[in-house]
XYZ file of C-alpha atoms in Angstrom:
177
model
C 0.191 0.210 -0.253
C 1.004 3.572 -0.645
C -1.113 5.391 1.276
C -0.338 3.663 4.609
C -0.436 6.456 7.543
C -3.201 9.514 6.649
C -1.961 12.896 8.732
C -4.436 14.127 11.828
C -2.698 16.878 13.293
C 0.737 16.558 12.549
C 0.338 12.913 14.340
C 0.404 9.941 11.781
C -2.040 6.878 12.426
C -2.403 3.850 10.336
C -5.625 3.221 8.793
C -7.302 -0.110 10.482
C -7.513 -1.859 6.994
C -3.460 -0.880 6.550
C -2.744 -2.859 10.355
C -5.317 -5.758 9.045
C -3.754 -5.980 6.167
C -0.421 -5.816 7.650
C -1.221 -8.658 9.810
C -2.399 -10.912 7.239
C 0.842 -10.542 5.295
C 2.793 -11.095 8.285
C 0.469 -14.268 9.118
C 0.785 -16.200 6.169
C 4.665 -15.586 5.667
C 4.580 -16.753 9.008
C 3.167 -20.006 8.470
C 4.586 -19.954 4.998
C 8.139 -19.962 6.770
C 6.693 -23.150 9.192
C 5.674 -25.198 6.235
C 9.653 -24.481 5.052
C 11.177 -25.453 7.910
C 9.585 -28.620 8.322
C 10.093 -29.565 4.804
C 14.237 -28.836 4.947
C 13.773 -31.474 8.076
C 12.479 -33.462 5.534
C 15.476 -33.471 3.382
C 18.449 -34.749 3.249
C 20.782 -32.409 2.466
C 24.839 -33.283 1.427
C 27.486 -31.824 4.046
C 28.447 -29.400 1.736
C 25.298 -27.804 1.716
C 26.017 -27.626 5.466
C 29.002 -26.201 5.178
C 28.481 -23.837 3.127
C 25.185 -22.331 6.093
C 27.329 -22.150 8.812
C 29.886 -20.408 6.855
C 26.968 -18.394 5.442
C 25.556 -17.633 8.796
C 26.810 -13.539 9.441
C 26.558 -13.482 13.886
C 27.857 -14.530 16.270
C 27.304 -18.031 16.875
C 29.354 -21.499 17.565
C 28.731 -25.150 17.186
C 29.484 -26.960 19.937
C 29.153 -31.068 20.238
C 27.988 -32.092 23.988
C 29.006 -35.412 25.168
C 26.654 -38.007 27.252
C 28.792 -36.855 30.423
C 28.388 -32.990 29.840
C 31.787 -32.063 27.973
C 31.815 -30.247 25.268
C 33.727 -28.726 22.232
C 33.532 -26.500 18.923
C 33.544 -28.030 15.371
C 32.519 -24.409 13.835
C 32.526 -21.349 14.784
C 31.125 -17.565 12.566
C 34.173 -14.991 11.043
C 31.817 -11.746 13.617
C 32.487 -14.140 16.385
C 36.651 -14.990 15.693
C 36.174 -11.321 15.602
C 34.820 -11.026 18.451
C 37.139 -14.481 20.771
C 40.061 -12.249 19.270
C 42.195 -14.739 16.647
C 40.800 -16.862 14.117
C 38.808 -20.070 13.807
C 41.346 -22.458 14.112
C 42.579 -20.303 17.736
C 39.647 -20.083 18.965
C 39.054 -24.140 18.318
C 42.505 -25.020 19.542
C 42.323 -23.038 22.577
C 38.542 -24.593 23.442
C 39.263 -28.401 22.401
C 41.873 -28.120 25.465
C 39.041 -28.035 27.725
C 36.110 -25.554 26.913
C 35.907 -24.694 30.689
C 39.542 -23.059 30.516
C 38.009 -19.752 28.783
C 35.088 -19.409 31.687
C 35.613 -17.422 34.601
C 35.734 -20.070 37.508
C 32.592 -18.633 39.072
C 30.664 -19.269 36.127
C 31.866 -22.506 34.986
C 29.224 -23.713 37.570
C 26.009 -22.692 35.701
C 27.926 -23.421 31.896
C 28.449 -27.137 33.508
C 24.346 -27.647 34.309
C 23.500 -26.154 31.205
C 25.475 -28.691 29.379
C 24.547 -31.596 31.138
C 21.003 -30.152 31.260
C 20.103 -28.482 27.535
C 18.391 -25.426 30.158
C 20.103 -22.979 32.513
C 19.151 -23.199 35.737
C 16.729 -20.902 36.057
C 14.753 -22.393 33.319
C 15.825 -20.317 30.105
C 18.063 -21.891 27.395
C 20.523 -18.473 28.006
C 23.633 -17.435 30.438
C 25.550 -14.116 30.859
C 29.295 -15.204 31.291
C 32.653 -13.697 31.320
C 34.778 -15.993 28.243
C 38.656 -14.964 27.614
C 39.457 -14.479 24.001
C 42.353 -15.482 22.466
C 44.384 -12.783 23.746
C 43.848 -13.607 27.336
C 41.197 -11.183 27.450
C 37.540 -11.442 29.398
C 34.393 -10.304 28.305
C 30.735 -10.334 29.076
C 28.431 -12.603 26.747
C 24.810 -12.935 26.842
C 25.235 -16.495 24.982
C 21.358 -18.407 24.180
C 21.888 -21.958 23.350
C 20.168 -24.338 20.926
C 21.081 -28.443 21.916
C 20.388 -30.349 18.286
C 20.548 -34.761 18.292
C 21.408 -35.539 14.545
C 22.319 -39.688 14.050
C 22.685 -40.094 17.869
C 25.238 -37.320 18.085
C 24.001 -33.788 20.413
C 24.696 -30.326 19.151
C 24.339 -27.069 20.433
C 24.150 -24.274 18.377
C 25.103 -20.697 20.756
C 24.741 -17.391 19.521
C 26.975 -15.230 21.733
C 26.370 -11.248 22.212
C 29.231 -8.933 24.224
C 27.984 -7.295 26.999
C 30.646 -6.128 28.313
C 30.424 -2.395 27.900
C 27.084 -3.352 29.258
C 27.864 -4.643 32.581
C 31.247 -2.240 33.564
C 28.277 0.822 33.110
C 26.037 -1.910 35.623
C 29.110 -1.775 37.668
C 30.055 1.637 37.409
C 26.290 3.012 38.321
C 25.962 0.768 41.432
C 30.084 1.931 42.618
C 28.839 5.311 42.938
C-alpha cells in the first residue's frame, strides 16, 4: 500500500484496513516459513550444504559437539565470533579443544556445566550471562543463547554470543556510585 497513513494534526495514524492487511501478510509469511522449516527438516542435504550454510552466517555463533557427560568442544565458529574472540577460527577451536571450561571464568563454570548437562540453565531458560576469555587472554562478558540439536545420535549445541561487556561495566560503575 502506498498510502499507509493518514495525517491528523501533524501526527500519523495507520489506517485500520492497512493494519489488518499487514497482520494478514505477517501471518501468511509466518505460516509459509513454518511449512518451509518442516520441509527442510525432511530433506537430506549433502554435508557440503550444511557447511556452506554455517559459513554464510553473519552472527556471533559457534557449533559445539556435546558429549553425554556434558563436556563440549567447538567444531565450527563464525567469522564475527572469531573477531569478538580476538583470533581466528583455528585459534579458538585449538584453545577450546583443550578443555572448554578453560575459557569460562571460574565463577561461571558451574552454571555452564549445569546447562550443558541439562540443556537448560538453572533459571529454566536457554541463555546465560558469563565471562569468557578471548584468544588474547582478555575477559569479556557475553550473553549466550543455546539451542540443543540431536542429529544421528550426536548431540550439538548451537550457541549465539552477544558481547555485553560495556553494559556490565556501566552497571558496575553505576553501582559503585
